Structure formats: C-alpha cells, structure tokens
Amino acid sequence: MAQVTVRNIVKRYGSVQVIHGVNVDIADGEFVILVGPSGCGKSTLLRMIAGLESISDGEISIGGRVVNDVLPKDRDLAMVFQNYALYPHKNVADNMGFSLKIKGRPKAEIDAKVKKAAEILDLGKLLDRFPKQLSGGQRQRVAMGRAIVRDPQVFLFDEPLSNLDAKLRVAMRVEIKELHQRLGSTIIYVTHDQIEAMTMADKIVVMRDGKVEQIGAPLDLYDNPGNVFVAGFIGSPAMNFIKGKINSKDGRLVFVSDTGYVLPVEEGSIERGRPVIYGIRPEHIDIAPDGLPATVSVLEPTGSETQIFARFGEDDIDAIVKDRLTVRPGEEVRLRIDPRRAHIFDRQSGARL
Ligand SMILES: Nc1ncnc2c1ncn2[C@@H]1O[C@H](COP(=O)(O)OP(=O)(O)OP(=O)(O)O)[C@@H](O)[C@H]1O
Ligand SMILES: [Mg+2]
C-alpha cells in the first residue's frame, strides 16, 4: 500500500517560513494535484515528500512508514521534474534503463522492464534513437519511462508539461491519465495550470502562501469553493467578482453593487446590509431580453461559443455564451444571471456564505 500522509508540515529556510503546517491525506492509487500561484510552496512540498528537502517540522509517511529521516533513494518513489534532463549520449532504451543498471539489476530484467514501459508509452519504435532525434513530447515520454521502469510506489511530477506547446500538453494530459488508470499507482502532481488539475486529478489541493486553502474533488471545488481565492483560482475563464452589499428590494433579497447595480440573489439566510462579494462564473450568464443591460467592450468568438467582455456600469463582467452575436463594442447586451449559480462571499474574510 502506498498511501502518503503529510502531517503539520513546516518548512523554514533560515528564519523565513515558507510552508506553514500543511496536512494532506493521499490514498493508495489516488491522483492528487497540488495547485496554486507561483511561490506558494508546491515544489517545496513535493521535494520534501521526495526527500530532496529537509522537513523543518511535522511528519511525512509513505505506505504507513514515517520517512522524515529516510534517504530519497530508499523512499520507493520516482520524480519527474519540469526540466527533465535526458542523458544526451545514451539512446532511449539506455536512458530508461539507467537507474536499474546502476542498481546492478541483470540485463534481461532491465530489457524486459524497458520494453514494457516503452509499450505503455508508445516508445517501442524509438528505443534506438538519441534524445536530440526526438520531439519534445517524445522526450517527455522518455522522462516518464525512466520513472516507470523503476516501478515505484509513488510518482511525483513537478510541472512535467510546462515545456510543451498547447497541443502536446493536451495529448500528454490524456496519456498521463491513461497511465494512471493502467498502473493504478499513487501520483502527486504539481501544476499551476488549473485545467490540467481539473481534468486529471481525483483530488485537488489548492495552496496559497504556504498554506492549504481547500482540498476536494475537481467538480466539488468548482461547485463549492470555500472562499474567494479558490473560487477565482478554479474555473477558466475566472469567476466574476463584484463588490457590494446584500439588500432588499420589493420584499426580495438582492445584491446591490457599490456602483449601484442590482443583481439577483437566492433567498437565504444572509442578513441585509452585509458587505459581500458577489461571484458568478462567465458560463452561468446568458443573453436574454429580460437580462440586465451591459456595455460590450470586446467580443471573442471561438466558433463554438462567444466570450463577451462587458461592463455593468463600473464593474467588468465576462460572459461565455453559445450564441453568435452581431453586437459591436460600445453597444448594449442584456445579460441574465442565474441567482442559483451565484456565490456570495463575506467581503472581509472572503469566506463563502
Ligand atoms: N532554497 C531556498 N531558500 C529560500 N527560499 C526558498 C528556497 N527555495 C524556495 N524558496 C521560497 O519558498 C517559496 C516556495 O517556493 P516553491 O518553489 O515551492 O514555489 P512553487 O509553488 O513551486 O512556485 P512555482 O509555481 O513558481 O514553481 C518561495 O517563496 C521561494 O522563494
Ligand atoms: Mg515550483
């Protein structure tokens, strides 16, 4: 069993603390993705799990064994870095088999494991090539192959796709997901690309400033973000946020923006007068004759849908609609917001109400 437990983990570099008591439970076979803005501590946490950074406080265990003082090579995990360096003078097969070779494994075993990994990664025809004769995506797969032949309990990936172009990223995303389904291994994967996180993870850990903001299944975080930060981080394009207050109008609960706009709110337990932030995702806004008037700034048609950048008075609002629009910048569109899809956050703490 290869569950990974991260308990009250703290990391200090000298007097600077960069990880502040992080807790994460990762089940055997789970695909967990760490996301968060640059500098929030994702790589540091992953490197502590790998044993490449010391742990200032707290406990990490792998497969039920505390590994704080276990050397990286004895932790039974394989890590694929953002800048994976292949050995330029070794061919693909030798690159993949090298870790087993230095362990002194017999040649027949190495060959068999390399062959199996090559099949999984569709590298069978490339085993005699050298790294400079490969495309970026093929090199990436070789880097992954090196990890697979070691047959570790846990895979650690640190932004492994960030060097690839958009199309290859999508292809590799699918391959990594398939790889996980086939091997059933535990994977801890770092990215700051929230689409990667949404599409691949069983569970996402959202980090900020060395702390965990929220942990949940991708759609759970999308539907029920615990605060403004998570709401803004998960989902693309990002959720709209408008500052204002809860009020009543004609006996109904409404949101009134600081600039005087009135938006619908589901009847609930939020008290009138409370300063809040109103959140609505672009995909939860449509065009409708009874919608609220907004002024179009820019339209971006992609064929399947149109992204509208508009303004409600002083507030920017983005919407994504299926319609093809003929309006021009500066003209008015009527945007309808589904109040059941609105998220209301406390203005002070950012917590969802
Ligand atoms: N050796 C070090 N000495 C001092 N501070 C460090 C060291 N390594 C990292 N840090 C700091 O720790 C914090 C977390 O860094 P980390 O590399 O884990 O961020 P990250 O979330 O992986 O960011 P990115 O998305 O940019 O890769 C940063 O503020 C960074 O400056
Ligand atoms: Mg990093």
Coordinates of C-alpha atoms and ligand atoms in Angstrom, one line a residue:
M1 CA 0.0 0.0 0.0
A2 CA 1.3 3.4 -0.9
Q3 CA -0.8 6.0 0.9
V4 CA 1.0 9.2 1.6
T5 CA 0.3 11.2 4.7
V6 CA 1.5 14.8 5.2
R7 CA 1.1 15.9 8.8
N8 CA 1.6 19.5 10.1
I9 CA 4.5 20.0 7.7
V10 CA 6.5 23.2 8.1
K11 CA 9.5 24.4 6.0
R12 CA 11.8 27.1 7.1
Y13 CA 14.8 28.4 5.1
G14 CA 16.8 30.1 7.8
S15 CA 14.4 32.5 9.5
V16 CA 11.9 32.5 6.6
Q17 CA 9.0 30.1 6.9
V18 CA 7.6 29.1 3.5
I19 CA 5.3 26.2 4.4
H20 CA 3.0 26.7 7.4
G21 CA 1.6 23.5 8.8
V22 CA 0.2 21.6 5.8
N23 CA -1.9 18.5 6.1
V24 CA -2.8 16.2 3.2
D25 CA -4.0 12.6 3.1
I26 CA -3.4 10.8 -0.1
A27 CA -5.0 7.3 -0.6
D28 CA -3.3 4.4 -2.3
G29 CA -3.7 4.8 -6.0
E30 CA -5.0 8.3 -5.8
F31 CA -4.1 11.0 -8.3
V32 CA -3.6 14.2 -6.3
I33 CA -2.7 17.5 -7.8
L34 CA -1.2 20.4 -6.0
V35 CA -2.1 23.8 -7.5
G36 CA -1.6 27.4 -6.5
P37 CA 0.1 30.6 -7.6
S38 CA 3.9 30.8 -8.2
G39 CA 5.8 30.7 -5.0
C40 CA 3.1 29.2 -2.9
G41 CA 5.2 26.2 -1.9
K42 CA 4.1 23.4 -4.3
S43 CA 7.6 22.3 -5.4
T44 CA 8.9 22.7 -1.9
L45 CA 6.2 20.3 -0.5
L46 CA 6.8 17.8 -3.3
R47 CA 10.6 17.9 -2.8
M48 CA 10.0 17.3 0.9
I49 CA 7.9 14.2 0.1
A50 CA 10.7 13.1 -2.3
G51 CA 13.4 13.6 0.4
L52 CA 15.2 16.3 -1.6
E53 CA 14.5 19.0 1.1
S54 CA 14.7 18.5 4.8
I55 CA 11.5 18.8 6.9
S56 CA 11.6 21.6 9.5
D57 CA 8.6 20.3 11.4
G58 CA 5.9 17.7 11.1
E59 CA 5.8 14.2 9.6
I60 CA 5.6 12.6 6.2
S61 CA 4.8 8.9 5.8
I62 CA 4.7 6.7 2.8
G63 CA 2.9 3.4 2.9
G64 CA 2.5 3.8 6.7
R65 CA 6.2 4.3 7.3
V66 CA 7.5 7.7 8.6
V67 CA 10.1 8.8 6.1
N68 CA 11.4 12.1 7.6
D69 CA 14.9 10.5 8.0
V70 CA 14.8 8.1 5.1
L71 CA 17.1 8.9 2.1
P72 CA 15.4 9.7 -1.2
K73 CA 16.6 6.5 -2.8
D74 CA 15.0 4.4 -0.1
R75 CA 11.6 6.1 -0.3
D76 CA 10.4 4.0 -3.3
L77 CA 9.3 6.9 -5.4
A78 CA 10.2 8.3 -8.7
M79 CA 10.1 12.0 -9.6
V80 CA 9.8 13.7 -13.0
F81 CA 10.9 17.3 -13.0
Q82 CA 9.9 20.2 -15.1
N83 CA 13.4 20.3 -16.6
Y84 CA 13.9 16.6 -17.1
A85 CA 17.4 16.1 -18.4
L86 CA 17.9 13.0 -20.5
Y87 CA 21.4 11.7 -21.0
P88 CA 22.3 13.0 -24.5
H89 CA 24.8 10.3 -25.3
K90 CA 22.5 7.4 -24.4
N91 CA 19.7 6.2 -26.6
V92 CA 16.1 6.0 -25.4
A93 CA 16.4 2.4 -24.1
D94 CA 19.6 3.2 -22.1
N95 CA 18.1 6.4 -20.7
M96 CA 15.1 4.4 -19.4
G97 CA 17.1 1.5 -18.0
F98 CA 19.9 3.5 -16.4
S99 CA 18.5 3.6 -12.9
L100 CA 18.2 -0.2 -12.9
K101 CA 21.7 -0.6 -14.4
I102 CA 23.3 1.4 -11.6
K103 CA 21.4 -0.7 -9.1
G104 CA 23.1 -3.7 -10.7
R105 CA 20.0 -5.4 -12.0
P106 CA 20.5 -8.2 -14.5
K107 CA 20.3 -7.2 -18.2
A108 CA 17.4 -9.5 -19.0
E109 CA 15.3 -7.8 -16.3
I110 CA 16.3 -4.3 -17.4
D111 CA 15.4 -5.2 -21.0
A112 CA 12.0 -6.6 -20.0
K113 CA 11.1 -3.6 -17.9
V114 CA 12.2 -1.1 -20.6
K115 CA 10.2 -3.0 -23.2
K116 CA 7.1 -2.9 -21.0
A117 CA 7.5 0.8 -20.2
A118 CA 8.1 1.5 -23.9
E119 CA 4.9 -0.3 -24.8
I120 CA 2.9 1.7 -22.2
L121 CA 4.3 5.0 -23.6
D122 CA 4.3 4.0 -27.2
L123 CA 8.0 4.4 -27.5
G124 CA 8.7 0.9 -28.9
K125 CA 9.9 2.2 -32.3
L126 CA 12.2 4.9 -30.8
L127 CA 14.3 2.8 -28.4
D128 CA 17.5 3.2 -30.6
R129 CA 17.1 7.0 -31.0
F130 CA 19.1 9.6 -29.2
P131 CA 17.4 12.5 -27.3
K132 CA 18.3 15.1 -30.0
Q133 CA 16.4 13.0 -32.5
L134 CA 13.1 13.2 -30.6
S135 CA 10.3 15.7 -30.4
G136 CA 9.5 17.5 -27.1
G137 CA 6.6 15.2 -26.4
Q138 CA 8.7 12.1 -27.1
R139 CA 11.4 13.3 -24.8
Q140 CA 8.8 13.9 -22.2
R141 CA 7.6 10.4 -22.5
V142 CA 11.2 9.0 -22.2
A143 CA 11.5 11.0 -18.9
M144 CA 8.3 9.4 -17.8
G145 CA 9.6 6.0 -19.0
R146 CA 12.6 6.4 -16.7
A147 CA 10.2 6.8 -13.8
I148 CA 8.0 3.9 -14.8
V149 CA 10.8 1.3 -15.1
R150 CA 11.6 1.8 -11.5
D151 CA 8.1 0.6 -10.7
P152 CA 7.8 2.9 -7.7
Q153 CA 5.1 3.0 -5.1
V154 CA 4.6 6.7 -5.7
F155 CA 5.2 9.0 -8.7
L156 CA 5.9 12.7 -8.1
F157 CA 5.6 15.1 -11.0
D158 CA 6.6 18.7 -10.9
E159 CA 5.1 20.6 -13.8
P160 CA 6.1 18.0 -16.3
L161 CA 4.3 19.5 -19.2
S162 CA 5.2 23.1 -18.8
N163 CA 7.8 23.0 -21.6
L164 CA 5.4 21.6 -24.2
D165 CA 3.2 23.5 -26.7
A166 CA -0.5 23.7 -26.1
K167 CA -1.4 20.8 -28.4
L168 CA 1.2 18.4 -26.9
R169 CA 0.1 19.3 -23.4
V170 CA -3.4 18.2 -24.2
A171 CA -2.1 14.9 -25.7
M172 CA 0.2 14.3 -22.8
R173 CA -2.6 15.0 -20.3
V174 CA -4.6 12.2 -21.8
E175 CA -1.5 9.9 -21.7
I176 CA -0.8 10.6 -18.1
K177 CA -4.4 9.9 -17.2
E178 CA -4.3 6.7 -19.1
L179 CA -1.0 5.8 -17.5
H180 CA -2.5 6.3 -14.1
Q181 CA -5.5 4.1 -14.9
R182 CA -3.3 1.4 -16.2
L183 CA -0.7 1.4 -13.4
G184 CA -3.0 2.2 -10.5
S185 CA -0.1 3.9 -8.8
T186 CA -0.3 6.9 -6.4
I187 CA 0.5 10.1 -8.2
I188 CA 1.3 13.5 -6.7
Y189 CA 1.4 16.1 -9.4
V190 CA 2.2 19.8 -9.3
T191 CA 1.0 22.3 -11.8
H192 CA -0.2 25.9 -11.8
D193 CA -2.4 25.1 -14.8
Q194 CA -5.9 24.6 -13.3
I195 CA -7.2 22.9 -16.5
E196 CA -4.6 20.2 -16.0
A197 CA -5.7 19.9 -12.4
M198 CA -9.4 19.8 -13.2
T199 CA -9.1 17.2 -16.0
M200 CA -6.6 14.8 -14.4
A201 CA -7.0 14.8 -10.6
D202 CA -9.0 12.6 -8.3
K203 CA -8.4 15.3 -5.7
I204 CA -7.0 18.8 -5.9
V205 CA -5.1 20.6 -3.1
V206 CA -5.3 24.4 -3.6
M207 CA -2.4 26.1 -1.9
R208 CA -1.6 29.8 -1.2
D209 CA 1.3 31.3 0.6
G210 CA 2.5 28.0 2.1
K211 CA -1.0 27.0 3.4
V212 CA -3.7 24.8 2.1
E213 CA -6.8 26.8 1.1
Q214 CA -9.1 23.9 0.2
I215 CA -8.9 20.2 -0.7
G216 CA -11.6 18.5 -2.8
A217 CA -12.6 16.7 -6.0
P218 CA -12.3 18.9 -9.0
L219 CA -16.0 19.5 -9.5
D220 CA -16.6 19.8 -5.8
L221 CA -14.1 22.8 -5.7
Y222 CA -15.8 24.2 -8.8
D223 CA -19.3 24.0 -7.3
N224 CA -18.5 24.7 -3.7
P225 CA -15.4 26.9 -3.4
G226 CA -14.8 27.7 0.2
N227 CA -13.6 31.2 -0.4
V228 CA -12.9 33.9 -2.9
F229 CA -9.4 32.7 -3.6
V230 CA -10.4 29.2 -4.5
A231 CA -13.4 30.4 -6.5
G232 CA -11.1 32.7 -8.5
F233 CA -8.5 30.0 -9.0
I234 CA -10.6 27.1 -10.1
G235 CA -12.5 27.5 -13.3
S236 CA -11.5 29.2 -16.6
P237 CA -12.1 31.9 -17.5
A238 CA -12.2 33.0 -13.9
M239 CA -15.3 33.8 -11.9
N240 CA -16.5 37.4 -11.9
F241 CA -16.4 39.2 -8.6
I242 CA -18.4 42.3 -7.8
K243 CA -18.2 44.2 -4.5
G244 CA -21.4 45.4 -2.8
K245 CA -24.0 44.7 -0.1
I246 CA -27.0 42.5 0.4
N247 CA -30.2 44.5 0.5
S248 CA -33.9 44.1 -0.1
K249 CA -36.0 45.4 -3.0
D250 CA -39.7 44.9 -3.3
G251 CA -39.6 42.5 -0.4
R252 CA -36.9 40.3 -2.1
L253 CA -33.3 39.8 -1.3
V254 CA -30.9 41.4 -3.8
F255 CA -27.3 42.3 -4.2
V256 CA -26.5 46.0 -4.7
S257 CA -23.1 46.7 -6.1
D258 CA -21.0 49.6 -4.7
T259 CA -21.7 51.3 -8.0
G260 CA -25.5 50.8 -7.7
Y261 CA -26.2 47.8 -9.8
V262 CA -28.8 45.3 -8.6
L263 CA -28.3 41.6 -9.2
P264 CA -30.5 38.7 -8.1
V265 CA -29.7 36.6 -5.1
E266 CA -31.3 33.3 -4.0
E267 CA -33.4 33.7 -0.9
G268 CA -31.3 32.5 2.0
S269 CA -30.1 33.3 5.4
I270 CA -27.7 36.2 4.6
E271 CA -28.7 39.3 6.6
R272 CA -29.5 42.6 4.9
G273 CA -26.8 45.2 4.9
R274 CA -24.0 42.7 5.0
P275 CA -20.9 43.8 2.8
V276 CA -20.2 40.9 0.4
I277 CA -18.6 39.9 -2.8
Y278 CA -20.9 38.6 -5.5
G279 CA -19.3 35.8 -7.6
I280 CA -20.7 34.5 -10.9
R281 CA -18.9 32.3 -13.4
P282 CA -18.9 33.5 -17.0
E283 CA -20.6 30.3 -18.2
H284 CA -23.5 31.0 -15.8
I285 CA -24.5 34.1 -17.6
D286 CA -26.7 34.1 -20.7
I287 CA -28.1 36.6 -23.1
A288 CA -31.9 37.2 -22.6
P289 CA -34.3 40.0 -23.4
D290 CA -35.1 40.4 -19.6
G291 CA -31.4 40.5 -18.7
L292 CA -29.5 43.4 -17.2
P293 CA -28.1 45.9 -19.7
A294 CA -24.3 45.8 -20.0
T295 CA -22.0 47.6 -22.4
V296 CA -19.8 45.4 -24.6
S297 CA -16.1 46.1 -24.5
V298 CA -14.7 43.2 -26.6
L299 CA -16.2 40.1 -28.2
E300 CA -14.1 36.9 -28.7
P301 CA -15.9 34.4 -30.9
T302 CA -14.2 30.9 -30.9
G303 CA -16.7 29.2 -33.2
S304 CA -18.3 27.0 -30.6
E305 CA -19.1 30.0 -28.3
T306 CA -18.6 33.7 -27.8
Q307 CA -16.7 35.2 -24.9
I308 CA -18.1 38.7 -24.0
F309 CA -16.1 41.2 -22.1
A310 CA -18.6 43.8 -20.9
R311 CA -19.2 46.4 -18.2
F312 CA -22.0 46.7 -15.7
G313 CA -21.5 50.4 -15.0
E314 CA -18.1 50.5 -13.4
D315 CA -17.7 46.7 -13.0
D316 CA -16.2 44.4 -15.6
I317 CA -18.1 41.3 -16.3
D318 CA -17.2 38.3 -18.5
A319 CA -19.7 36.0 -20.0
I320 CA -19.5 33.0 -22.2
V321 CA -22.5 32.2 -24.4
K322 CA -23.3 29.7 -27.1
D323 CA -24.9 32.5 -29.3
R324 CA -23.1 34.1 -32.2
L325 CA -23.5 37.8 -31.6
T326 CA -23.8 40.7 -34.0
V327 CA -23.4 43.5 -31.4
R328 CA -20.4 45.7 -31.6
P329 CA -18.1 47.1 -28.9
G330 CA -19.9 50.0 -27.2
E331 CA -23.3 48.6 -27.8
E332 CA -25.6 47.0 -25.2
V333 CA -26.3 43.4 -24.5
R334 CA -28.7 42.1 -21.9
L335 CA -27.1 39.6 -19.6
R336 CA -29.2 37.3 -17.4
I337 CA -27.6 35.9 -14.3
D338 CA -29.0 32.7 -12.7
P339 CA -29.2 33.5 -9.0
R340 CA -28.9 29.8 -8.1
R341 CA -25.4 29.9 -9.6
A342 CA -24.2 33.0 -7.8
H343 CA -21.7 32.6 -4.9
I344 CA -21.8 35.1 -2.1
F345 CA -18.6 35.7 -0.1
D346 CA -18.0 37.7 3.0
R347 CA -16.3 40.9 2.0
Q348 CA -13.9 40.9 4.9
S349 CA -12.8 37.3 5.3
G350 CA -13.5 36.1 1.7
A351 CA -15.3 33.0 3.1
R352 CA -18.3 31.7 1.2
L353 CA -21.6 32.5 2.9
Ligands
LIG1 N1 16.4 27.4 -1.2 C1 15.5 28.4 -0.8 N2 15.9 29.3 0.0 C2 15.0 30.3 0.4 N3 13.7 30.3 0.0 C3 13.4 29.4 -0.9 C4 14.2 28.4 -1.4 N4 13.6 27.6 -2.2 C5 12.3 28.1 -2.3 N5 12.2 29.2 -1.6 C6 11.0 30.0 -1.4 O1 9.9 29.2 -1.0 C7 8.7 29.6 -1.5 C8 8.0 28.4 -2.2 O2 8.8 28.1 -3.4 P1 8.3 26.9 -4.3 O3 9.4 26.7 -5.3 O4 7.9 25.7 -3.5 O5 7.1 27.5 -5.0 P2 6.1 26.9 -6.2 O6 4.8 26.9 -5.6 O7 6.7 25.6 -6.7 O8 6.2 28.0 -7.3 P3 6.3 27.9 -8.9 O9 4.9 27.7 -9.4 O10 6.8 29.2 -9.3 O11 7.2 26.8 -9.3 C9 9.0 30.8 -2.5 O12 8.7 32.0 -1.8 C10 10.5 30.6 -2.7 O13 11.1 31.9 -2.9
MG2 MG 7.5 25.0 -8.5

